[in-house]
CSV table of C-alpha atoms and ligand atoms in Angstrom, one decimal:
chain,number,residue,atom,x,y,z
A,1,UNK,CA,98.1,79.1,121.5
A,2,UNK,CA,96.4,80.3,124.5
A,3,UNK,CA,97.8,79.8,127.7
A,4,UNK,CA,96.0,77.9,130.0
A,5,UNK,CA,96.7,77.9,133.7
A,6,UNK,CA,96.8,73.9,133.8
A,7,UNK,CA,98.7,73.3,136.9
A,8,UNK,CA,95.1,75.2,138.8
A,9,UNK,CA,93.0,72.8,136.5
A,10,UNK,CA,94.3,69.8,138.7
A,11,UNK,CA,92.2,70.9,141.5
A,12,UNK,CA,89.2,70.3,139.5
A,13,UNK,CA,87.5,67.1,137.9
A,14,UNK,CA,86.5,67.0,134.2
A,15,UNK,CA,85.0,68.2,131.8
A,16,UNK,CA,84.3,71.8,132.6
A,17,UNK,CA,83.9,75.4,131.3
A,18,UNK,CA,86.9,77.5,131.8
A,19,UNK,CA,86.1,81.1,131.0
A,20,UNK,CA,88.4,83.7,130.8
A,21,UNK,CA,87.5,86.6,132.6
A,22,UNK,CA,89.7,89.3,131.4
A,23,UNK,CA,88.7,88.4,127.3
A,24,UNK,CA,85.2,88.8,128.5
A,25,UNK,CA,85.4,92.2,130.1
A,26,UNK,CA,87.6,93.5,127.4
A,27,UNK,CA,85.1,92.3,124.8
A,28,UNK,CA,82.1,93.8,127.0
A,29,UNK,CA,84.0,97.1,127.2
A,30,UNK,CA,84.6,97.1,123.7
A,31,UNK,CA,80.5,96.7,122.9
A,32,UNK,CA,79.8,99.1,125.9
A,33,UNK,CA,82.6,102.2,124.1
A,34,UNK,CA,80.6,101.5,121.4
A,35,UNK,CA,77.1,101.4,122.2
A,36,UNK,CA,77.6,104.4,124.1
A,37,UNK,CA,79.6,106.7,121.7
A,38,UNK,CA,76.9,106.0,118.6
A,39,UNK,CA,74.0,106.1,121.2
A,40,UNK,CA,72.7,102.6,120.2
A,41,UNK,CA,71.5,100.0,122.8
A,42,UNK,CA,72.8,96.4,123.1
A,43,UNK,CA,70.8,93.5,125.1
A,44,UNK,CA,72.9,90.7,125.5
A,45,UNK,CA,70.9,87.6,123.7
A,46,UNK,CA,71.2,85.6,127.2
A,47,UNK,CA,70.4,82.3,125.8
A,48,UNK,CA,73.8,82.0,124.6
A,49,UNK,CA,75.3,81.8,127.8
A,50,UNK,CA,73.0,82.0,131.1
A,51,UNK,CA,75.7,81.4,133.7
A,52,UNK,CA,75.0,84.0,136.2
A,53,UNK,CA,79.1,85.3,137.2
A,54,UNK,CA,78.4,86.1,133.2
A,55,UNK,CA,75.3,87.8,133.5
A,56,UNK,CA,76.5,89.8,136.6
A,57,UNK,CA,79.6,91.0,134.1
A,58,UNK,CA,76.8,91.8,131.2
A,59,UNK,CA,74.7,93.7,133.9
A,60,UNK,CA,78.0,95.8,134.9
A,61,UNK,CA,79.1,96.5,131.7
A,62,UNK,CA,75.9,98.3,131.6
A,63,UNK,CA,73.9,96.2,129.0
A,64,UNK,CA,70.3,94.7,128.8
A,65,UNK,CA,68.9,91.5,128.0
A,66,UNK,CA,66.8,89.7,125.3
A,67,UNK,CA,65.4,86.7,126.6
A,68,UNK,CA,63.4,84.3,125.3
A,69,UNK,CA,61.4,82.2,128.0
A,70,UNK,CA,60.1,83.0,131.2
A,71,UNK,CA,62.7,81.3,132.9
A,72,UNK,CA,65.6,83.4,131.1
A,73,UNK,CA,63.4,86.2,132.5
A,74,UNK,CA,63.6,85.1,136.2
A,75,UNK,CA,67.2,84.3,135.7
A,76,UNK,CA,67.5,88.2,134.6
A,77,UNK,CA,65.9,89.8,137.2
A,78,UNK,CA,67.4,87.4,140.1
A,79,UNK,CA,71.3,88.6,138.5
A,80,UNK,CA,69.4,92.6,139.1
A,81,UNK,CA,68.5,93.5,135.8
A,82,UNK,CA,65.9,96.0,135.8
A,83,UNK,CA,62.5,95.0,133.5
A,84,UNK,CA,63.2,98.1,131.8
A,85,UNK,CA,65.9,96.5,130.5
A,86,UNK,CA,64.3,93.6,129.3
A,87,UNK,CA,63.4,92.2,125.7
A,88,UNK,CA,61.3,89.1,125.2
A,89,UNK,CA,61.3,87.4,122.1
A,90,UNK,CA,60.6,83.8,120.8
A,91,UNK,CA,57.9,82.1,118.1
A,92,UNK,CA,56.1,80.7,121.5
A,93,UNK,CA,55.2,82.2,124.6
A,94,UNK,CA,53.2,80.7,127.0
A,95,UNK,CA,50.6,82.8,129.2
A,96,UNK,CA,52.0,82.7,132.3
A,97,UNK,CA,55.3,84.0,130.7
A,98,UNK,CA,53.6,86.7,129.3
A,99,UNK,CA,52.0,87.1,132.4
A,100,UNK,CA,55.9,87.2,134.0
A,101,UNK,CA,56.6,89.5,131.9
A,102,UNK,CA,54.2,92.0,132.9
A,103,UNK,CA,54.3,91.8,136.0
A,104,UNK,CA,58.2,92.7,135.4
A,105,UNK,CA,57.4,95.7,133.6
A,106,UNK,CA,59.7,94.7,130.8
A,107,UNK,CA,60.7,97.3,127.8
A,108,UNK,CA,59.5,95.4,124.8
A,109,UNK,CA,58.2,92.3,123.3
A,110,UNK,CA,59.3,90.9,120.4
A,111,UNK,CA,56.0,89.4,118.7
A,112,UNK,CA,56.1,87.4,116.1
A,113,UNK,CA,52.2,86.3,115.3
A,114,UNK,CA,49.1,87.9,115.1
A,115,UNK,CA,47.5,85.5,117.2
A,116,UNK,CA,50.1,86.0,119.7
A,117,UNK,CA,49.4,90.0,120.1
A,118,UNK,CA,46.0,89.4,119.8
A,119,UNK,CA,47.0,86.8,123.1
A,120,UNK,CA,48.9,89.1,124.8
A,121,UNK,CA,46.6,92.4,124.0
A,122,UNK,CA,43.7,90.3,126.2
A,123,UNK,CA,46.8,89.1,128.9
A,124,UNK,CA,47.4,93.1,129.3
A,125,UNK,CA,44.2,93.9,129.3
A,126,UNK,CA,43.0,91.3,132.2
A,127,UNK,CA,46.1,93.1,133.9
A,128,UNK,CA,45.2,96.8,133.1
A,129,UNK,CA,48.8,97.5,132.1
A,130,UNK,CA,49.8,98.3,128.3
A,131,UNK,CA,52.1,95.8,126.5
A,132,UNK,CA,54.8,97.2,124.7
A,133,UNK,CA,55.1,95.7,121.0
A,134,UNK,CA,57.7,95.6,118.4
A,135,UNK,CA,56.6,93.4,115.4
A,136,UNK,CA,59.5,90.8,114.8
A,137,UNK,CA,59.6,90.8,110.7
A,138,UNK,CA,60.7,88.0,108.8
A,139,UNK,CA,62.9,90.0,106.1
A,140,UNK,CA,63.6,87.2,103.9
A,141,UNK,CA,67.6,87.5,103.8
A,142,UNK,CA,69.6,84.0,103.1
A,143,UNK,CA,72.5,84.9,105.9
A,144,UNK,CA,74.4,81.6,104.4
A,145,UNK,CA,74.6,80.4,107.6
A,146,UNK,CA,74.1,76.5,109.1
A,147,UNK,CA,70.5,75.5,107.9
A,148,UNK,CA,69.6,75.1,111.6
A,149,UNK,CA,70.6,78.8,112.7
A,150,UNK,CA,69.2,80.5,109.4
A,151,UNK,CA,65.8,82.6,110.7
A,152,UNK,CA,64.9,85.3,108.2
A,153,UNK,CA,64.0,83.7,105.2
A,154,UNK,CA,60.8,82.9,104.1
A,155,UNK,CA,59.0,79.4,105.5
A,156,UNK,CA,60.5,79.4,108.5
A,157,UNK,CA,58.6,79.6,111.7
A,158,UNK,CA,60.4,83.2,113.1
A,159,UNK,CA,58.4,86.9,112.2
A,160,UNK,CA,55.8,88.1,110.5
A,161,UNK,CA,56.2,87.5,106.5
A,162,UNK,CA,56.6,90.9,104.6
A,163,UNK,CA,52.9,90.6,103.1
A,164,UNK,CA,51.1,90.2,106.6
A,165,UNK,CA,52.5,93.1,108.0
A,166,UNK,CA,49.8,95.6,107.1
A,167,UNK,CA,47.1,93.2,109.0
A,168,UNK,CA,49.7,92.7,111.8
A,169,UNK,CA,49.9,96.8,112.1
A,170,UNK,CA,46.0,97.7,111.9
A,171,UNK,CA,45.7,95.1,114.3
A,172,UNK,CA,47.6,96.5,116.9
A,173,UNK,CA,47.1,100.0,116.6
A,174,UNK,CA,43.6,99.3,117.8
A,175,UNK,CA,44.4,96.7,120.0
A,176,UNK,CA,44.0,98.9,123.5
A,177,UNK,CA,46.3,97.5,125.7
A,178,UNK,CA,49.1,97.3,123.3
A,179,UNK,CA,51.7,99.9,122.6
A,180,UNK,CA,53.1,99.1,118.9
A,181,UNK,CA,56.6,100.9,119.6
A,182,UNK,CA,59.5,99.2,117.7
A,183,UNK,CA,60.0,97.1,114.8
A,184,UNK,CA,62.3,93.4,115.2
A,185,UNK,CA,64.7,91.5,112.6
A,186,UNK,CA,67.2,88.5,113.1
A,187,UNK,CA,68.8,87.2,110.1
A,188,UNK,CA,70.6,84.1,111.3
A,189,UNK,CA,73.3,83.5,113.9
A,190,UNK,CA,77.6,82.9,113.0
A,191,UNK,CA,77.2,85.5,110.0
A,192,UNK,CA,80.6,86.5,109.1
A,193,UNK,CA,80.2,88.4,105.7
A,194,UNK,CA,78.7,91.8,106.0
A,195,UNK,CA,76.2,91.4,102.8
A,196,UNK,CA,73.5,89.9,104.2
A,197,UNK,CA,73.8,92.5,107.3
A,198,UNK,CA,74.2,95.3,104.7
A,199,UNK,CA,71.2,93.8,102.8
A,200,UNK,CA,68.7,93.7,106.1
A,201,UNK,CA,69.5,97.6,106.2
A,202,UNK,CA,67.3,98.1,103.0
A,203,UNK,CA,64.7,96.1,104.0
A,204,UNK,CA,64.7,98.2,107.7
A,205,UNK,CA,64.0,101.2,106.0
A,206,UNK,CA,61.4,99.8,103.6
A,207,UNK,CA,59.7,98.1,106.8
A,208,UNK,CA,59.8,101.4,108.7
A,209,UNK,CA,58.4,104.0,105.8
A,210,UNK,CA,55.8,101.3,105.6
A,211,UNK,CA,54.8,101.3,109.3
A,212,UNK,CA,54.9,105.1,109.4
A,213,UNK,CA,52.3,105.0,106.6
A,214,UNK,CA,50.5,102.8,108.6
A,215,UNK,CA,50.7,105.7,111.6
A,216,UNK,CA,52.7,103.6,113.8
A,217,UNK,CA,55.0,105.6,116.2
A,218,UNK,CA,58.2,103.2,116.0
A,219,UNK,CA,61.3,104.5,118.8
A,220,UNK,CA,63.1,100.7,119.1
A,221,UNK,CA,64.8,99.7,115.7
A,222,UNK,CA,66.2,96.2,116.5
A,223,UNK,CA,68.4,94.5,113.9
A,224,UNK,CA,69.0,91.2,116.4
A,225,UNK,CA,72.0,89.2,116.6
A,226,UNK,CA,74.2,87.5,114.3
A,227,UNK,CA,77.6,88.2,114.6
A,228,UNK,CA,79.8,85.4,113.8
A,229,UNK,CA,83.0,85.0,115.5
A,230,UNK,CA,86.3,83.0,113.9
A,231,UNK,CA,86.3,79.4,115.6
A,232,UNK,CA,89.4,78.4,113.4
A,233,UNK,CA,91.6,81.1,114.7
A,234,UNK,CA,90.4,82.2,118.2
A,235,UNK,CA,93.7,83.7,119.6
A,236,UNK,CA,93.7,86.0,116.2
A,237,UNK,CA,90.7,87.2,116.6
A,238,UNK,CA,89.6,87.1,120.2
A,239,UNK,CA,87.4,89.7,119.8
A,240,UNK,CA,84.8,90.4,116.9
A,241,UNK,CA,84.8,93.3,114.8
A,242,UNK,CA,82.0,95.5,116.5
A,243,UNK,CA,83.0,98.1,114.9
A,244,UNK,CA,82.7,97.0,111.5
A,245,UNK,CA,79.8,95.7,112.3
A,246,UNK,CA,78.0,98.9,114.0
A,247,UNK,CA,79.5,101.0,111.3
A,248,UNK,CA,77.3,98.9,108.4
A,249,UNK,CA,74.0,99.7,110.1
A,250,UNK,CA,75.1,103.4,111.0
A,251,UNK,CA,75.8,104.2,107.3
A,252,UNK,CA,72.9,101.9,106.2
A,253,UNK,CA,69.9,103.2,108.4
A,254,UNK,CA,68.7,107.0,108.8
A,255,UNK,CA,66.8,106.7,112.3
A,256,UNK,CA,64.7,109.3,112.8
A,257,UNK,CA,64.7,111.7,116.4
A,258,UNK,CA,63.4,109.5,118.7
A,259,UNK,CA,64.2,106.5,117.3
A,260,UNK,CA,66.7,103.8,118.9
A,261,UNK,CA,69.0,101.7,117.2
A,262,UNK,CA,69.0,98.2,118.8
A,263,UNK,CA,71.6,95.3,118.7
A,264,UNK,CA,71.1,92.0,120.9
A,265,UNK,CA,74.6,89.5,120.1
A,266,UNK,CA,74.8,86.3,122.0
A,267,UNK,CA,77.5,84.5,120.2
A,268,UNK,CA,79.8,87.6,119.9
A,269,UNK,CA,80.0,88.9,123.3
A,270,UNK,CA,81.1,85.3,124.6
A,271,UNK,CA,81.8,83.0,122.4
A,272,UNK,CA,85.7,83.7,122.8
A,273,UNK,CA,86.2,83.4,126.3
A,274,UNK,CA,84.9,80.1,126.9
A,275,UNK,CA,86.5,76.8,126.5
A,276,UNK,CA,85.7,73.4,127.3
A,277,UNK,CA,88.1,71.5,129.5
A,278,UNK,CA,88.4,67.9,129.1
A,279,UNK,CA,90.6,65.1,129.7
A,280,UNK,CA,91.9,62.1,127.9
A,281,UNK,CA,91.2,58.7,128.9
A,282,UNK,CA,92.7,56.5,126.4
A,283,UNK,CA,94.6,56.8,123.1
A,284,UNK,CA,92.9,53.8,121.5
A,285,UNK,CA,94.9,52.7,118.1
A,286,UNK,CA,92.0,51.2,115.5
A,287,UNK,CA,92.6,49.9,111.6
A,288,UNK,CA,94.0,52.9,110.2
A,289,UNK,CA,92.8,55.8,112.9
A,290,UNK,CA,94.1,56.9,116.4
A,291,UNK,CA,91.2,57.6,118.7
A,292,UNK,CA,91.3,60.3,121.8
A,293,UNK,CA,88.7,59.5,124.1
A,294,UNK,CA,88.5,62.2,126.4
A,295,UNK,CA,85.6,62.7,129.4
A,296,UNK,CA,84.2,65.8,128.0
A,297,UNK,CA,80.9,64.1,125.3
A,298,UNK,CA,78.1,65.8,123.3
A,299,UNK,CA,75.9,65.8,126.1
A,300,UNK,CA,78.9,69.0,127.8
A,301,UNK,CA,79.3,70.5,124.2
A,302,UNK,CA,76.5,69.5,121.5
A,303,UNK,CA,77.6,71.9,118.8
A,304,UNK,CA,79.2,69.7,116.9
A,305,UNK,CA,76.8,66.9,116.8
A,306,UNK,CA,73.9,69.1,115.9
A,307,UNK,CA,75.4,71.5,113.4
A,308,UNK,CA,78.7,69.7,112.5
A,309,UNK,CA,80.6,72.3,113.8
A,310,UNK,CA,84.1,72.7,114.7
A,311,UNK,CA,85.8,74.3,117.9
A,312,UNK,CA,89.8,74.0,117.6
A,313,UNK,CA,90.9,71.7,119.9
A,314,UNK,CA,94.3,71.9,121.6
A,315,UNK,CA,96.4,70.0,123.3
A,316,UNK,CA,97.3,72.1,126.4
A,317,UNK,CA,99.3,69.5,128.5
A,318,UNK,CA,101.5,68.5,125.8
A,319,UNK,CA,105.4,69.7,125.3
A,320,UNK,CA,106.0,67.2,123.0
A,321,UNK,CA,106.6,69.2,119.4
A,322,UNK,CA,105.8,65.7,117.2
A,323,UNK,CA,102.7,65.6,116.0
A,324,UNK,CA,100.5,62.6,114.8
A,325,UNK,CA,96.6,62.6,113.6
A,326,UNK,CA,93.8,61.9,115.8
A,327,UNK,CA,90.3,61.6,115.8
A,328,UNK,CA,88.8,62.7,119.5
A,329,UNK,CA,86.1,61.6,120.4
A,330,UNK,CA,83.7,61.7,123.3
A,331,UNK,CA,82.6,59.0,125.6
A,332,UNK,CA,79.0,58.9,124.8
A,333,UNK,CA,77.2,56.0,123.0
A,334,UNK,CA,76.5,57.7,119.5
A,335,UNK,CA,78.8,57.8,116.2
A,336,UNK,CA,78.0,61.7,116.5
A,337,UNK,CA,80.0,62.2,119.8
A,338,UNK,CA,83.3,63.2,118.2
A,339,UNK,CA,84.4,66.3,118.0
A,340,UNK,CA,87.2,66.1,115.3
A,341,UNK,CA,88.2,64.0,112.4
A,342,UNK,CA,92.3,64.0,111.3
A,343,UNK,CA,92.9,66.7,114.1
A,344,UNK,CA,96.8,67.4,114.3
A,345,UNK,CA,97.9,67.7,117.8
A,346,UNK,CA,101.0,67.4,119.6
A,347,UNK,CA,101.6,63.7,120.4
A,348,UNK,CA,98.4,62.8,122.6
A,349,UNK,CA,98.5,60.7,126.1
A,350,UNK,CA,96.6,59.7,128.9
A,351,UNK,CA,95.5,63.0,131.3
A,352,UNK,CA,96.2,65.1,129.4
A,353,UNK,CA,94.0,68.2,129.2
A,354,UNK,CA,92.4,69.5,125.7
A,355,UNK,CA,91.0,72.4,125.0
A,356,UNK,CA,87.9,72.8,122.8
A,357,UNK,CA,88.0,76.9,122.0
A,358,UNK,CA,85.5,79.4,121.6
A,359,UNK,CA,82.9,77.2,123.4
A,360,UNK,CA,81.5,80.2,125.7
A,361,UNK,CA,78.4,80.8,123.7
A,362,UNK,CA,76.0,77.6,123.3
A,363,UNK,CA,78.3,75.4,125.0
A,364,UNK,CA,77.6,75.0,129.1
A,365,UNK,CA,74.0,76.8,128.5
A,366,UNK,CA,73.0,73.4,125.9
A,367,UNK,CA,74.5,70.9,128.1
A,368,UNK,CA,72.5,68.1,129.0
A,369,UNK,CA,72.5,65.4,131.4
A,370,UNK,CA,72.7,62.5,128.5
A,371,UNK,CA,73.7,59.0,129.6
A,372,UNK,CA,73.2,60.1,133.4
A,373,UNK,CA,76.0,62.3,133.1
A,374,UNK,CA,76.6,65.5,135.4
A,375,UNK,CA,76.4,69.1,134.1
A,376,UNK,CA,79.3,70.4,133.8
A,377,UNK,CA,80.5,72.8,136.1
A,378,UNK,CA,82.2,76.0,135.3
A,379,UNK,CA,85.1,77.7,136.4
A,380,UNK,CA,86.4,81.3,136.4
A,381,UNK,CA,89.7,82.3,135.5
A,382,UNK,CA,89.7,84.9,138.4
A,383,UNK,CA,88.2,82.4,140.9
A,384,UNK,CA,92.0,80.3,140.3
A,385,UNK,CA,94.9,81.1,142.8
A,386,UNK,CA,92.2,82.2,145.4
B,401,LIG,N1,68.2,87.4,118.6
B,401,LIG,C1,67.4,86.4,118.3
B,401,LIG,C2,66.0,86.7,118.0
B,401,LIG,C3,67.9,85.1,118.1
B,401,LIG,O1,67.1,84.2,117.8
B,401,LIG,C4,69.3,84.9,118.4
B,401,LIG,C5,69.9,83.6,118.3
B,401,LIG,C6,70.1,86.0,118.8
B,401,LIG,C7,69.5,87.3,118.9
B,401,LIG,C8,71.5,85.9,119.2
B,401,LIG,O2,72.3,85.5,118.0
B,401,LIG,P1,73.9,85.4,118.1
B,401,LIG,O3,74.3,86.9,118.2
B,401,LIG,O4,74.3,84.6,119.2
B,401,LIG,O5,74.2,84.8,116.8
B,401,LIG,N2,72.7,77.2,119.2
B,401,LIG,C9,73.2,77.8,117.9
B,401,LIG,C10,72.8,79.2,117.7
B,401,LIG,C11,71.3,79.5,117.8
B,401,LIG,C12,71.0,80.9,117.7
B,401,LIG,C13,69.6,81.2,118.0
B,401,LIG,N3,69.2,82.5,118.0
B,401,LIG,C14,74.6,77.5,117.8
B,401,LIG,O6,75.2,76.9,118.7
B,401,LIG,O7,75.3,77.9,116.8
């Protein structure tokens, strides 16, 4: 079990995101060693975790971005990211976000419909500036992966379906204020088997022989996100195996001089670090169950209500070393505010702080302010003891 510095938490009210600074860093380093000895680029996927103190660490460790709105875009820039180092992506983006983007000079968007380039082509051209393009294909790889997070199989709304691509290609090579530079893929998000990653490397290099026969200059090979990380054993495996995961598309692709190899993880980079802080405010005994009812609910951490997933949660105050079965539950007004069935913890009681791990990527960032309830604030572990 992690340790927690509970005797600091007192000095701050429920629920909030505790983020452990040193995991984070180490994990960033890790990428950043990488990255840098194979030459590859990495743009953290932002809209796993916006919270600036992060992006300030993403910025110093030397990364870029991939955003996916205009407002993750002005969120970039204001934490001092150059637009060079900039990615937009996303199904839907509106003028004046293209516009944004622009304006910031960004490296590349990520398009993923022909009436989208044809959009920003006549945005660019109003402008007088060239838009740089890569064309976000939809690979059709099943990444086995919650329905709600699978993206690159056919029928779904993300990339440009193998058989359009031609079209797409002739399209903008004569659009004239776009530059058609790189190419785009994103399987699915949580993968955790290395098939499906080893499987989008075939289609890569059939997508970029095509595009060269097309005459299409491609320098930005991105292969997206995806990386799972393990939410059962978070202390195990505090940080992902980048270089297993690098490796596959280093053996798997044969860039060409000139050409960039491109990664953009959300989950992966901070996924570990963060937890969600709560604490208990009644042990309620029902026919047969045990309820926790703690002050942290779906609206702080959502993940499990939409996706039925499952953070480990730990009791942190406890010394007790009985255990008994709970369900803990949230304090919102919906049967899906619970965030475990049959959990075994150390006997439970009022005030005492759990833990819900690996909560740093799609936790605070999805938080909403359901039932009138605040945000939840976050907390540093090197802002403690100050
Ligand atoms: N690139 C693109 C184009 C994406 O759509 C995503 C995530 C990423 C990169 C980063 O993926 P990651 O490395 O984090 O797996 N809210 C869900 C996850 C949604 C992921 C959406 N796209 C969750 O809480 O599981």
């Amino acid at each position: 079990m992690a340790i927690f510095p509970i005797e600091e938490f007192d000095k701050y009210e429920t629920p909030f995101y505790y983020y452990d600074v040193e995991l984070l860093k180490r994990t960033l380093s890790a990428v950043g060693n990488m990255a840098r000895n194979s030459g590859c680029h990495v743009h953290y996927a932002m809209k796993a975790n916006a919270n600036p103190r992060i992006l300030a660490l993403v910025k110093e460790a030397g990364m870029g971005v991939d955003c996916v709105s205009g407002g993750e875009i002005s969120a970039a820039l204001e934490a001092g990211f150059e637009g060079s180092k900039i990615m937009f992506a996303g199904v839907g983006k509106a003028d004046k976000e293209i516009e944004l983007a622009l304006d910031a000079n960004i490296r590349c968007f990520n398009v993923e419909s022909l009436p989208e380039l044809i959009n920003i082509n006549e945005i660019a051209k109003r402008k007088s500036v060239m838009a740089r393009v890569a064309v976000r294909v939809n690979p059709n790889i099943d990444a086995h992966t919650h329905h709600y997070i699978t993206t690159g199989v056919n029928g779904n709304k993300f990339g440009i379906e193998l058989e359009d691509l031609d079209e797409f290609v002739n399209t903008a090579l004569v659009s004239e204020n776009i530059d058609l530079c790189g190419v785009h893929f994103h399987i699915g998000s949580q993968i955790l088997d290395k098939e499906p990653f080893k499987a989008l490397c075939g289609k890569v290099e059939d997508v970029l022989a095509r595009l060269e026969r097309l005459g299409a200059l491609i320098t930005i090979v991105d292969v997206g996100g995806g990386l799972g990380i393990d939410y059962d054993a978070p202390d195990e495996h505090p940080i992902p195996d980048f270089e297993n995961y690098f490796q596959i598309f280093e053996n798997g692709l044969r860039l060409k001089p000139g050409q960039e190899l491109h990664f953009e993880p959300g989950r992966a980079l901070v996924g570990q670090c963060g937890s969600l802080i709560t604490k208990v405010l009644y042990v309620k005994e029902s026919i047969g169950r045990k309820f926790v009812i703690v002050d942290g609910g779906m609206n702080d951490l959502i993940r499990p209500a939409l996706y039925q997933a499952h953070h480990k949660i730990e009791n942190i105050s406890s010394v007790s070393h009985v255990d008994d079965i709970y369900d803990v539950v949230g304090p919102i007004c919906e049967s899906s505010d619970c965030f475990g069935t049959d959990e075994r913890l150390p006997i439970v009681s009022r005030g005492d702080y759990l833990a819900l791990r690996s909560a740093g990527a799609y936790g605070e960032v999805m938080a909403s302010s359901y039932n009138c309830r605040p945000l939840p604030r976050s907390i540093f572990s090197d802002d403690l003891y100050l």
